[in-house]
Amino acid sequence: MQQDVEITTAPQVAEQGGCCGGGCCGGGAAETAAPAQTQDFAVTGMTCGHCVSSVREELGAIAGVRAVEVELVAGGTSTVRVDADGPLDLAAVRAAVDEAGYTLVD
């Protein structure tokens, strides 16, 4: 017995509200989240994983911050990469790094 198979394209699935019609997997309203903006900062004074955690926690508390990555250079100048919704206020970044106990390099 032969069955007819209907082929549906991705745009058709989206128009129909996703694969199940519920809208959670491609259908419904278009995603409006803007891509993250990445900024790099130089920070001195960090020497270990605890230092990294402190900086991540303080910077992560700034409104709009999505992610914080730290490339630790123990005893040197570490690179801190911050993904945020938009440009960050330098004074807020400096205050967060200071609160963690480290120094933002200009």
PDB file of N, CA and C in Angstrom:
ATOM      1  N   MET A   1       0.835  -1.170   0.000  1.00  0.00           N
ATOM      2  CA  MET A   1       0.000   0.000   0.000  1.00  0.00           C
ATOM      3  C   MET A   1       0.884   1.239   0.000  1.00  0.00           C
ATOM      4  N   GLN A   2       0.655   2.108  -0.936  1.00  0.00           N
ATOM      5  CA  GLN A   2       1.473   3.314  -1.085  1.00  0.00           C
ATOM      6  C   GLN A   2       0.810   4.477  -0.372  1.00  0.00           C
ATOM      7  N   GLN A   3       1.617   5.231   0.372  1.00  0.00           N
ATOM      8  CA  GLN A   3       1.096   6.400   1.083  1.00  0.00           C
ATOM      9  C   GLN A   3       1.576   7.656   0.395  1.00  0.00           C
ATOM     10  N   ASP A   4       0.717   8.650   0.371  1.00  0.00           N
ATOM     11  CA  ASP A   4       1.120   9.948  -0.163  1.00  0.00           C
ATOM     12  C   ASP A   4       1.886  10.683   0.922  1.00  0.00           C
ATOM     13  N   VAL A   5       3.018  11.260   0.552  1.00  0.00           N
ATOM     14  CA  VAL A   5       3.848  11.999   1.481  1.00  0.00           C
ATOM     15  C   VAL A   5       3.827  13.459   1.088  1.00  0.00           C
ATOM     16  N   GLU A   6       3.474  14.288   2.036  1.00  0.00           N
ATOM     17  CA  GLU A   6       3.456  15.727   1.783  1.00  0.00           C
ATOM     18  C   GLU A   6       4.765  16.321   2.264  1.00  0.00           C
ATOM     19  N   ILE A   7       5.448  17.030   1.411  1.00  0.00           N
ATOM     20  CA  ILE A   7       6.709  17.671   1.766  1.00  0.00           C
ATOM     21  C   ILE A   7       6.420  19.118   2.116  1.00  0.00           C
ATOM     22  N   THR A   8       6.889  19.521   3.285  1.00  0.00           N
ATOM     23  CA  THR A   8       6.676  20.880   3.758  1.00  0.00           C
ATOM     24  C   THR A   8       8.028  21.573   3.872  1.00  0.00           C
ATOM     25  N   THR A   9       8.132  22.765   3.336  1.00  0.00           N
ATOM     26  CA  THR A   9       9.385  23.526   3.407  1.00  0.00           C
ATOM     27  C   THR A   9       9.444  24.296   4.724  1.00  0.00           C
ATOM     28  N   ALA A  10      10.647  24.728   5.090  1.00  0.00           N
ATOM     29  CA  ALA A  10      10.833  25.479   6.334  1.00  0.00           C
ATOM     30  C   ALA A  10       9.977  26.737   6.387  1.00  0.00           C
ATOM     31  N   PRO A  11       9.894  27.543   5.302  1.00  0.00           N
ATOM     32  CA  PRO A  11       9.026  28.726   5.372  1.00  0.00           C
ATOM     33  C   PRO A  11       7.557  28.365   5.599  1.00  0.00           C
ATOM     34  N   GLN A  12       7.122  27.232   5.032  1.00  0.00           N
ATOM     35  CA  GLN A  12       5.743  26.809   5.252  1.00  0.00           C
ATOM     36  C   GLN A  12       5.525  26.419   6.706  1.00  0.00           C
ATOM     37  N   VAL A  13       6.511  25.749   7.304  1.00  0.00           N
ATOM     38  CA  VAL A  13       6.401  25.362   8.709  1.00  0.00           C
ATOM     39  C   VAL A  13       6.284  26.608   9.573  1.00  0.00           C
ATOM     40  N   ALA A  14       7.107  27.611   9.288  1.00  0.00           N
ATOM     41  CA  ALA A  14       7.067  28.852  10.061  1.00  0.00           C
ATOM     42  C   ALA A  14       5.717  29.542   9.921  1.00  0.00           C
ATOM     43  N   GLU A  15       5.171  29.562   8.692  1.00  0.00           N
ATOM     44  CA  GLU A  15       3.869  30.186   8.465  1.00  0.00           C
ATOM     45  C   GLU A  15       2.767  29.480   9.235  1.00  0.00           C
ATOM     46  N   GLN A  16       2.925  28.196   9.446  1.00  0.00           N
ATOM     47  CA  GLN A  16       1.904  27.397  10.114  1.00  0.00           C
ATOM     48  C   GLN A  16       2.064  27.401  11.632  1.00  0.00           C
ATOM     49  N   GLY A  17       3.008  28.154  12.156  1.00  0.00           N
ATOM     50  CA  GLY A  17       3.187  28.230  13.601  1.00  0.00           C
ATOM     51  C   GLY A  17       4.169  27.218  14.135  1.00  0.00           C
ATOM     52  N   GLY A  18       5.078  26.738  13.302  1.00  0.00           N
ATOM     53  CA  GLY A  18       6.066  25.761  13.742  1.00  0.00           C
ATOM     54  C   GLY A  18       5.636  24.359  13.368  1.00  0.00           C
ATOM     55  N   CYS A  19       6.426  23.380  13.754  1.00  0.00           N
ATOM     56  CA  CYS A  19       6.170  21.999  13.347  1.00  0.00           C
ATOM     57  C   CYS A  19       4.892  21.436  13.936  1.00  0.00           C
ATOM     58  N   CYS A  20       4.484  21.911  15.119  1.00  0.00           N
ATOM     59  CA  CYS A  20       3.284  21.383  15.761  1.00  0.00           C
ATOM     60  C   CYS A  20       2.164  22.421  15.811  1.00  0.00           C
ATOM     61  N   GLY A  21       2.425  23.609  15.240  1.00  0.00           N
ATOM     62  CA  GLY A  21       1.420  24.657  15.255  1.00  0.00           C
ATOM     63  C   GLY A  21       1.400  25.478  16.526  1.00  0.00           C
ATOM     64  N   GLY A  22       2.245  25.115  17.483  1.00  0.00           N
ATOM     65  CA  GLY A  22       2.248  25.815  18.764  1.00  0.00           C
ATOM     66  C   GLY A  22       3.062  27.089  18.786  1.00  0.00           C
ATOM     67  N   GLY A  23       3.858  27.325  17.755  1.00  0.00           N
ATOM     68  CA  GLY A  23       4.603  28.565  17.664  1.00  0.00           C
ATOM     69  C   GLY A  23       5.955  28.580  18.347  1.00  0.00           C
ATOM     70  N   CYS A  24       6.313  27.513  19.045  1.00  0.00           N
ATOM     71  CA  CYS A  24       7.569  27.553  19.788  1.00  0.00           C
ATOM     72  C   CYS A  24       8.776  27.143  18.956  1.00  0.00           C
ATOM     73  N   CYS A  25       8.582  26.617  17.794  1.00  0.00           N
ATOM     74  CA  CYS A  25       9.716  26.116  17.011  1.00  0.00           C
ATOM     75  C   CYS A  25       9.714  26.671  15.599  1.00  0.00           C
ATOM     76  N   GLY A  26       9.686  27.973  15.508  1.00  0.00           N
ATOM     77  CA  GLY A  26       9.866  28.594  14.205  1.00  0.00           C
ATOM     78  C   GLY A  26       8.686  29.392  13.720  1.00  0.00           C
ATOM     79  N   GLY A  27       7.561  29.220  14.287  1.00  0.00           N
ATOM     80  CA  GLY A  27       6.402  29.954  13.818  1.00  0.00           C
ATOM     81  C   GLY A  27       6.111  31.133  14.711  1.00  0.00           C
ATOM     82  N   GLY A  28       5.001  31.762  14.454  1.00  0.00           N
ATOM     83  CA  GLY A  28       4.581  32.864  15.306  1.00  0.00           C
ATOM     84  C   GLY A  28       5.411  34.112  15.068  1.00  0.00           C
ATOM     85  N   ALA A  29       5.522  34.923  16.091  1.00  0.00           N
ATOM     86  CA  ALA A  29       6.244  36.188  15.979  1.00  0.00           C
ATOM     87  C   ALA A  29       7.724  35.948  15.716  1.00  0.00           C
ATOM     88  N   ALA A  30       8.266  36.782  14.887  1.00  0.00           N
ATOM     89  CA  ALA A  30       9.693  36.684  14.577  1.00  0.00           C
ATOM     90  C   ALA A  30      10.502  37.056  15.808  1.00  0.00           C
ATOM     91  N   GLU A  31      11.654  36.431  15.960  1.00  0.00           N
ATOM     92  CA  GLU A  31      12.529  36.755  17.072  1.00  0.00           C
ATOM     93  C   GLU A  31      13.016  38.191  16.903  1.00  0.00           C
ATOM     94  N   THR A  32      12.932  38.973  17.959  1.00  0.00           N
ATOM     95  CA  THR A  32      13.319  40.373  17.867  1.00  0.00           C
ATOM     96  C   THR A  32      14.572  40.676  18.680  1.00  0.00           C
ATOM     97  N   ALA A  33      15.136  39.678  19.336  1.00  0.00           N
ATOM     98  CA  ALA A  33      16.323  39.911  20.150  1.00  0.00           C
ATOM     99  C   ALA A  33      17.493  40.317  19.260  1.00  0.00           C
ATOM    100  N   ALA A  34      18.088  41.423  19.596  1.00  0.00           N
ATOM    101  CA  ALA A  34      19.245  41.901  18.840  1.00  0.00           C
ATOM    102  C   ALA A  34      20.458  41.042  19.174  1.00  0.00           C
ATOM    103  N   PRO A  35      21.359  40.912  18.221  1.00  0.00           N
ATOM    104  CA  PRO A  35      22.572  40.157  18.531  1.00  0.00           C
ATOM    105  C   PRO A  35      23.382  40.891  19.605  1.00  0.00           C
ATOM    106  N   ALA A  36      24.096  40.106  20.381  1.00  0.00           N
ATOM    107  CA  ALA A  36      24.907  40.690  21.449  1.00  0.00           C
ATOM    108  C   ALA A  36      26.044  41.527  20.862  1.00  0.00           C
ATOM    109  N   GLN A  37      26.410  42.562  21.572  1.00  0.00           N
ATOM    110  CA  GLN A  37      27.547  43.387  21.196  1.00  0.00           C
ATOM    111  C   GLN A  37      28.695  43.016  22.127  1.00  0.00           C
ATOM    112  N   THR A  38      29.848  42.722  21.552  1.00  0.00           N
ATOM    113  CA  THR A  38      30.994  42.270  22.328  1.00  0.00           C
ATOM    114  C   THR A  38      31.990  43.402  22.527  1.00  0.00           C
ATOM    115  N   GLN A  39      32.435  43.551  23.781  1.00  0.00           N
ATOM    116  CA  GLN A  39      33.454  44.536  24.113  1.00  0.00           C
ATOM    117  C   GLN A  39      34.545  43.845  24.920  1.00  0.00           C
ATOM    118  N   ASP A  40      35.793  44.188  24.642  1.00  0.00           N
ATOM    119  CA  ASP A  40      36.928  43.654  25.383  1.00  0.00           C
ATOM    120  C   ASP A  40      37.493  44.728  26.307  1.00  0.00           C
ATOM    121  N   PHE A  41      37.878  44.289  27.511  1.00  0.00           N
ATOM    122  CA  PHE A  41      38.465  45.183  28.498  1.00  0.00           C
ATOM    123  C   PHE A  41      39.730  44.543  29.037  1.00  0.00           C
ATOM    124  N   ALA A  42      40.705  45.362  29.387  1.00  0.00           N
ATOM    125  CA  ALA A  42      41.948  44.891  29.997  1.00  0.00           C
ATOM    126  C   ALA A  42      41.846  45.114  31.502  1.00  0.00           C
ATOM    127  N   VAL A  43      42.159  44.060  32.268  1.00  0.00           N
ATOM    128  CA  VAL A  43      42.050  44.119  33.720  1.00  0.00           C
ATOM    129  C   VAL A  43      43.338  43.573  34.330  1.00  0.00           C
ATOM    130  N   THR A  44      43.857  44.272  35.330  1.00  0.00           N
ATOM    131  CA  THR A  44      45.062  43.806  36.018  1.00  0.00           C
ATOM    132  C   THR A  44      44.729  43.389  37.444  1.00  0.00           C
ATOM    133  N   GLY A  45      45.623  42.555  38.006  1.00  0.00           N
ATOM    134  CA  GLY A  45      45.515  42.165  39.400  1.00  0.00           C
ATOM    135  C   GLY A  45      44.945  40.780  39.631  1.00  0.00           C
ATOM    136  N   MET A  46      44.400  40.140  38.610  1.00  0.00           N
ATOM    137  CA  MET A  46      43.835  38.804  38.790  1.00  0.00           C
ATOM    138  C   MET A  46      44.952  37.759  38.746  1.00  0.00           C
ATOM    139  N   THR A  47      44.825  36.756  39.638  1.00  0.00           N
ATOM    140  CA  THR A  47      45.871  35.735  39.696  1.00  0.00           C
ATOM    141  C   THR A  47      45.336  34.300  39.658  1.00  0.00           C
ATOM    142  N   CYS A  48      44.012  34.118  39.827  1.00  0.00           N
ATOM    143  CA  CYS A  48      43.493  32.752  39.941  1.00  0.00           C
ATOM    144  C   CYS A  48      42.031  32.658  39.504  1.00  0.00           C
ATOM    145  N   GLY A  49      41.487  31.468  39.605  1.00  0.00           N
ATOM    146  CA  GLY A  49      40.101  31.228  39.237  1.00  0.00           C
ATOM    147  C   GLY A  49      39.113  31.989  40.097  1.00  0.00           C
ATOM    148  N   HIS A  50      39.434  32.183  41.359  1.00  0.00           N
ATOM    149  CA  HIS A  50      38.552  32.958  42.242  1.00  0.00           C
ATOM    150  C   HIS A  50      38.467  34.409  41.765  1.00  0.00           C
ATOM    151  N   CYS A  51      39.590  34.941  41.334  1.00  0.00           N
ATOM    152  CA  CYS A  51      39.613  36.306  40.790  1.00  0.00           C
ATOM    153  C   CYS A  51      38.682  36.398  39.582  1.00  0.00           C
ATOM    154  N   VAL A  52      38.794  35.413  38.704  1.00  0.00           N
ATOM    155  CA  VAL A  52      37.965  35.370  37.496  1.00  0.00           C
ATOM    156  C   VAL A  52      36.484  35.331  37.880  1.00  0.00           C
ATOM    157  N   SER A  53      36.133  34.489  38.841  1.00  0.00           N
ATOM    158  CA  SER A  53      34.737  34.381  39.290  1.00  0.00           C
ATOM    159  C   SER A  53      34.218  35.702  39.835  1.00  0.00           C
ATOM    160  N   SER A  54      35.049  36.393  40.586  1.00  0.00           N
ATOM    161  CA  SER A  54      34.640  37.678  41.156  1.00  0.00           C
ATOM    162  C   SER A  54      34.348  38.705  40.076  1.00  0.00           C
ATOM    163  N   VAL A  55      35.222  38.772  39.080  1.00  0.00           N
ATOM    164  CA  VAL A  55      35.026  39.725  37.986  1.00  0.00           C
ATOM    165  C   VAL A  55      33.783  39.352  37.178  1.00  0.00           C
ATOM    166  N   ARG A  56      33.609  38.074  36.899  1.00  0.00           N
ATOM    167  CA  ARG A  56      32.419  37.627  36.155  1.00  0.00           C
ATOM    168  C   ARG A  56      31.136  37.996  36.903  1.00  0.00           C
ATOM    169  N   GLU A  57      31.123  37.754  38.199  1.00  0.00           N
ATOM    170  CA  GLU A  57      29.931  38.042  38.998  1.00  0.00           C
ATOM    171  C   GLU A  57      29.592  39.529  38.990  1.00  0.00           C
ATOM    172  N   GLU A  58      30.590  40.372  39.216  1.00  0.00           N
ATOM    173  CA  GLU A  58      30.339  41.818  39.272  1.00  0.00           C
ATOM    174  C   GLU A  58      29.913  42.376  37.913  1.00  0.00           C
ATOM    175  N   LEU A  59      30.600  41.969  36.853  1.00  0.00           N
ATOM    176  CA  LEU A  59      30.232  42.455  35.519  1.00  0.00           C
ATOM    177  C   LEU A  59      28.891  41.884  35.078  1.00  0.00           C
ATOM    178  N   GLY A  60      28.617  40.647  35.457  1.00  0.00           N
ATOM    179  CA  GLY A  60      27.349  40.023  35.101  1.00  0.00           C
ATOM    180  C   GLY A  60      26.145  40.698  35.730  1.00  0.00           C
ATOM    181  N   ALA A  61      26.364  41.469  36.788  1.00  0.00           N
ATOM    182  CA  ALA A  61      25.273  42.172  37.462  1.00  0.00           C
ATOM    183  C   ALA A  61      24.888  43.474  36.763  1.00  0.00           C
ATOM    184  N   ILE A  62      25.681  43.908  35.787  1.00  0.00           N
ATOM    185  CA  ILE A  62      25.361  45.135  35.052  1.00  0.00           C
ATOM    186  C   ILE A  62      24.191  44.847  34.116  1.00  0.00           C
ATOM    187  N   ALA A  63      23.213  45.737  34.099  1.00  0.00           N
ATOM    188  CA  ALA A  63      22.037  45.569  33.236  1.00  0.00           C
ATOM    189  C   ALA A  63      22.463  45.417  31.775  1.00  0.00           C
ATOM    190  N   GLY A  64      21.907  44.423  31.111  1.00  0.00           N
ATOM    191  CA  GLY A  64      22.169  44.205  29.700  1.00  0.00           C
ATOM    192  C   GLY A  64      23.299  43.239  29.398  1.00  0.00           C
ATOM    193  N   VAL A  65      24.080  42.873  30.412  1.00  0.00           N
ATOM    194  CA  VAL A  65      25.187  41.937  30.193  1.00  0.00           C
ATOM    195  C   VAL A  65      24.625  40.534  30.018  1.00  0.00           C
ATOM    196  N   ARG A  66      25.038  39.892  28.927  1.00  0.00           N
ATOM    197  CA  ARG A  66      24.580  38.532  28.627  1.00  0.00           C
ATOM    198  C   ARG A  66      25.605  37.479  29.041  1.00  0.00           C
ATOM    199  N   ALA A  67      26.884  37.783  28.854  1.00  0.00           N
ATOM    200  CA  ALA A  67      27.939  36.807  29.158  1.00  0.00           C
ATOM    201  C   ALA A  67      29.247  37.529  29.421  1.00  0.00           C
ATOM    202  N   VAL A  68      30.086  36.906  30.256  1.00  0.00           N
ATOM    203  CA  VAL A  68      31.411  37.450  30.565  1.00  0.00           C
ATOM    204  C   VAL A  68      32.412  36.305  30.457  1.00  0.00           C
ATOM    205  N   GLU A  69      33.446  36.502  29.662  1.00  0.00           N
ATOM    206  CA  GLU A  69      34.530  35.530  29.533  1.00  0.00           C
ATOM    207  C   GLU A  69      35.822  36.211  29.928  1.00  0.00           C
ATOM    208  N   VAL A  70      36.691  35.483  30.619  1.00  0.00           N
ATOM    209  CA  VAL A  70      37.960  36.053  31.061  1.00  0.00           C
ATOM    210  C   VAL A  70      39.097  35.176  30.573  1.00  0.00           C
ATOM    211  N   GLU A  71      40.064  35.804  29.910  1.00  0.00           N
ATOM    212  CA  GLU A  71      41.316  35.132  29.548  1.00  0.00           C
ATOM    213  C   GLU A  71      42.334  35.576  30.591  1.00  0.00           C
ATOM    214  N   LEU A  72      42.545  34.708  31.574  1.00  0.00           N
ATOM    215  CA  LEU A  72      43.394  35.041  32.712  1.00  0.00           C
ATOM    216  C   LEU A  72      44.871  35.031  32.339  1.00  0.00           C
ATOM    217  N   VAL A  73      45.542  36.107  32.674  1.00  0.00           N
ATOM    218  CA  VAL A  73      47.005  36.186  32.609  1.00  0.00           C
ATOM    219  C   VAL A  73      47.422  36.489  34.045  1.00  0.00           C
ATOM    220  N   ALA A  74      47.725  35.432  34.792  1.00  0.00           N
ATOM    221  CA  ALA A  74      48.008  35.561  36.220  1.00  0.00           C
ATOM    222  C   ALA A  74      49.134  36.561  36.462  1.00  0.00           C
ATOM    223  N   GLY A  75      48.824  37.593  37.234  1.00  0.00           N
ATOM    224  CA  GLY A  75      49.812  38.606  37.576  1.00  0.00           C
ATOM    225  C   GLY A  75      50.068  39.617  36.474  1.00  0.00           C
ATOM    226  N   GLY A  76      49.380  39.478  35.342  1.00  0.00           N
ATOM    227  CA  GLY A  76      49.565  40.397  34.219  1.00  0.00           C
ATOM    228  C   GLY A  76      48.261  41.075  33.859  1.00  0.00           C
ATOM    229  N   THR A  77      48.110  41.395  32.584  1.00  0.00           N
ATOM    230  CA  THR A  77      46.894  42.044  32.109  1.00  0.00           C
ATOM    231  C   THR A  77      46.009  40.991  31.451  1.00  0.00           C
ATOM    232  N   SER A  78      44.868  40.746  32.063  1.00  0.00           N
ATOM    233  CA  SER A  78      43.909  39.769  31.554  1.00  0.00           C
ATOM    234  C   SER A  78      42.922  40.455  30.617  1.00  0.00           C
ATOM    235  N   THR A  79      42.386  39.682  29.682  1.00  0.00           N
ATOM    236  CA  THR A  79      41.371  40.201  28.769  1.00  0.00           C
ATOM    237  C   THR A  79      40.007  39.723  29.241  1.00  0.00           C
ATOM    238  N   VAL A  80      39.084  40.661  29.396  1.00  0.00           N
ATOM    239  CA  VAL A  80      37.719  40.357  29.801  1.00  0.00           C
ATOM    240  C   VAL A  80      36.815  40.717  28.634  1.00  0.00           C
ATOM    241  N   ARG A  81      36.114  39.718  28.116  1.00  0.00           N
ATOM    242  CA  ARG A  81      35.199  39.908  26.977  1.00  0.00           C
ATOM    243  C   ARG A  81      33.776  39.877  27.509  1.00  0.00           C
ATOM    244  N   VAL A  82      33.031  40.941  27.215  1.00  0.00           N
ATOM    245  CA  VAL A  82      31.658  41.068  27.702  1.00  0.00           C
ATOM    246  C   VAL A  82      30.713  41.153  26.512  1.00  0.00           C
ATOM    247  N   ASP A  83      29.712  40.260  26.509  1.00  0.00           N
ATOM    248  CA  ASP A  83      28.633  40.314  25.521  1.00  0.00           C
ATOM    249  C   ASP A  83      27.454  40.988  26.206  1.00  0.00           C
ATOM    250  N   ALA A  84      26.930  42.033  25.572  1.00  0.00           N
ATOM    251  CA  ALA A  84      25.828  42.794  26.168  1.00  0.00           C
ATOM    252  C   ALA A  84      24.835  43.192  25.099  1.00  0.00           C
ATOM    253  N   ASP A  85      23.687  43.677  25.554  1.00  0.00           N
ATOM    254  CA  ASP A  85      22.642  44.113  24.631  1.00  0.00           C
ATOM    255  C   ASP A  85      23.062  45.326  23.815  1.00  0.00           C
ATOM    256  N   GLY A  86      23.986  46.102  24.332  1.00  0.00           N
ATOM    257  CA  GLY A  86      24.458  47.303  23.655  1.00  0.00           C
ATOM    258  C   GLY A  86      25.752  47.751  24.295  1.00  0.00           C
ATOM    259  N   PRO A  87      26.225  48.920  23.906  1.00  0.00           N
ATOM    260  CA  PRO A  87      27.471  49.431  24.488  1.00  0.00           C
ATOM    261  C   PRO A  87      27.317  49.618  25.999  1.00  0.00           C
ATOM    262  N   LEU A  88      28.347  49.253  26.731  1.00  0.00           N
ATOM    263  CA  LEU A  88      28.318  49.396  28.187  1.00  0.00           C
ATOM    264  C   LEU A  88      28.902  50.739  28.604  1.00  0.00           C
ATOM    265  N   ASP A  89      28.360  51.262  29.684  1.00  0.00           N
ATOM    266  CA  ASP A  89      28.872  52.490  30.273  1.00  0.00           C
ATOM    267  C   ASP A  89      30.219  52.168  30.929  1.00  0.00           C
ATOM    268  N   LEU A  90      31.269  52.833  30.476  1.00  0.00           N
ATOM    269  CA  LEU A  90      32.613  52.565  30.988  1.00  0.00           C
ATOM    270  C   LEU A  90      32.703  52.772  32.496  1.00  0.00           C
ATOM    271  N   ALA A  91      31.986  53.754  33.009  1.00  0.00           N
ATOM    272  CA  ALA A  91      32.000  54.002  34.460  1.00  0.00           C
ATOM    273  C   ALA A  91      31.402  52.809  35.214  1.00  0.00           C
ATOM    274  N   ALA A  92      30.361  52.192  34.663  1.00  0.00           N
ATOM    275  CA  ALA A  92      29.747  51.023  35.303  1.00  0.00           C
ATOM    276  C   ALA A  92      30.691  49.830  35.263  1.00  0.00           C
ATOM    277  N   VAL A  93      31.402  49.659  34.151  1.00  0.00           N
ATOM    278  CA  VAL A  93      32.373  48.567  34.034  1.00  0.00           C
ATOM    279  C   VAL A  93      33.499  48.786  35.037  1.00  0.00           C
ATOM    280  N   ARG A  94      34.016  50.010  35.093  1.00  0.00           N
ATOM    281  CA  ARG A  94      35.102  50.321  36.028  1.00  0.00           C
ATOM    282  C   ARG A  94      34.657  50.070  37.473  1.00  0.00           C
ATOM    283  N   ALA A  95      33.455  50.498  37.816  1.00  0.00           N
ATOM    284  CA  ALA A  95      32.951  50.314  39.177  1.00  0.00           C
ATOM    285  C   ALA A  95      32.809  48.822  39.514  1.00  0.00           C
ATOM    286  N   ALA A  96      32.357  48.035  38.563  1.00  0.00           N
ATOM    287  CA  ALA A  96      32.199  46.595  38.793  1.00  0.00           C
ATOM    288  C   ALA A  96      33.546  45.918  38.987  1.00  0.00           C
ATOM    289  N   VAL A  97      34.515  46.271  38.159  1.00  0.00           N
ATOM    290  CA  VAL A  97      35.863  45.695  38.284  1.00  0.00           C
ATOM    291  C   VAL A  97      36.493  46.131  39.599  1.00  0.00           C
ATOM    292  N   ASP A  98      36.325  47.399  39.961  1.00  0.00           N
ATOM    293  CA  ASP A  98      36.836  47.894  41.247  1.00  0.00           C
ATOM    294  C   ASP A  98      36.191  47.143  42.407  1.00  0.00           C
ATOM    295  N   GLU A  99      34.881  46.929  42.337  1.00  0.00           N
ATOM    296  CA  GLU A  99      34.154  46.228  43.398  1.00  0.00           C
ATOM    297  C   GLU A  99      34.681  44.803  43.569  1.00  0.00           C
ATOM    298  N   ALA A 100      35.099  44.201  42.471  1.00  0.00           N
ATOM    299  CA  ALA A 100      35.671  42.852  42.527  1.00  0.00           C
ATOM    300  C   ALA A 100      37.081  42.868  43.106  1.00  0.00           C
ATOM    301  N   GLY A 101      37.709  44.057  43.134  1.00  0.00           N
ATOM    302  CA  GLY A 101      39.038  44.182  43.717  1.00  0.00           C
ATOM    303  C   GLY A 101      40.178  44.264  42.717  1.00  0.00           C
ATOM    304  N   TYR A 102      39.849  44.626  41.484  1.00  0.00           N
ATOM    305  CA  TYR A 102      40.869  44.655  40.419  1.00  0.00           C
ATOM    306  C   TYR A 102      40.829  46.001  39.707  1.00  0.00           C
ATOM    307  N   THR A 103      41.712  46.167  38.717  1.00  0.00           N
ATOM    308  CA  THR A 103      41.864  47.462  38.064  1.00  0.00           C
ATOM    309  C   THR A 103      41.595  47.359  36.570  1.00  0.00           C
ATOM    310  N   LEU A 104      40.703  48.221  36.089  1.00  0.00           N
ATOM    311  CA  LEU A 104      40.442  48.330  34.660  1.00  0.00           C
ATOM    312  C   LEU A 104      41.521  49.207  34.040  1.00  0.00           C
ATOM    313  N   VAL A 105      42.166  48.723  32.997  1.00  0.00           N
ATOM    314  CA  VAL A 105      43.228  49.461  32.324  1.00  0.00           C
ATOM    315  C   VAL A 105      42.613  50.328  31.233  1.00  0.00           C
ATOM    316  N   ASP A 106      43.018  51.611  31.205  1.00  0.00           N
ATOM    317  CA  ASP A 106      42.508  52.525  30.167  1.00  0.00           C
ATOM    318  C   ASP A 106      43.147  52.240  28.835  1.00  0.00           C
TER     319      ASP A 106
END
